Amino acid sequence: MADVILFGALLISLGAWIGLGLVLYREQQEERRRFTEEWRKRNERDELNERRN
């Protein structure tokens, strides 16, 4: 019986780690998307400023 409880706790722990990994992965993807968007906007502004000068 202790083996079943230990195995269940192991599965719950593994599921929690996988869930945490997914949350962190999504957060990192969102940050990367935001950074890329800001970089693109900055480059567009720089190009407009170069054309004006």
Tab-separated table of C-alpha atoms in Angstrom:
chain	number	residue	atom	x	y	z
A	1	MET	CA	0.000	0.000	0.000
A	2	ALA	CA	2.871	2.371	0.758
A	3	ASP	CA	4.208	1.724	-2.736
A	4	VAL	CA	0.943	2.903	-4.299
A	5	ILE	CA	0.952	6.088	-2.207
A	6	LEU	CA	4.585	6.754	-3.041
A	7	PHE	CA	3.959	6.153	-6.735
A	8	GLY	CA	0.924	8.463	-6.649
A	9	ALA	CA	2.942	11.194	-4.949
A	10	LEU	CA	5.664	10.748	-7.563
A	11	LEU	CA	3.141	11.119	-10.386
A	12	ILE	CA	1.635	14.239	-8.799
A	13	SER	CA	5.097	15.728	-8.360
A	14	LEU	CA	6.041	14.926	-11.941
A	15	GLY	CA	2.805	16.501	-13.173
A	16	ALA	CA	3.496	19.633	-11.152
A	17	TRP	CA	7.001	19.958	-12.616
A	18	ILE	CA	5.679	19.483	-16.132
A	19	GLY	CA	2.980	22.083	-15.472
A	20	LEU	CA	5.559	24.533	-14.146
A	21	GLY	CA	7.716	23.925	-17.199
A	22	LEU	CA	4.786	24.673	-19.507
A	23	VAL	CA	3.962	27.884	-17.661
A	24	LEU	CA	7.577	29.049	-17.843
A	25	TYR	CA	7.820	28.087	-21.520
A	26	ARG	CA	4.698	30.086	-22.392
A	27	GLU	CA	5.954	33.057	-20.396
A	28	GLN	CA	9.302	32.924	-22.207
A	29	GLN	CA	7.557	32.729	-25.592
A	30	GLU	CA	5.410	35.752	-24.711
A	31	GLU	CA	8.495	37.707	-23.618
A	32	ARG	CA	10.276	36.775	-26.851
A	33	ARG	CA	7.249	37.890	-28.897
A	34	ARG	CA	7.085	41.192	-27.004
A	35	PHE	CA	10.814	41.801	-27.468
A	36	THR	CA	10.611	41.049	-31.200
A	37	GLU	CA	7.642	43.397	-31.589
A	38	GLU	CA	9.434	46.217	-29.755
A	39	TRP	CA	12.582	45.627	-31.805
A	40	ARG	CA	10.576	45.790	-35.046
A	41	LYS	CA	8.888	49.041	-33.994
A	42	ARG	CA	12.237	50.550	-33.019
A	43	ASN	CA	13.726	49.609	-36.393
A	44	GLU	CA	10.735	51.126	-38.211
A	45	ARG	CA	11.129	54.370	-36.247
A	46	ASP	CA	14.857	54.457	-36.971
A	47	GLU	CA	14.229	53.948	-40.689
A	48	LEU	CA	11.672	56.776	-40.734
A	49	ASN	CA	14.070	59.068	-38.914
A	50	GLU	CA	16.854	58.233	-41.384
A	51	ARG	CA	14.562	59.031	-44.323
A	52	ARG	CA	13.660	62.394	-42.794
A	53	ASN	CA	17.314	63.337	-42.249
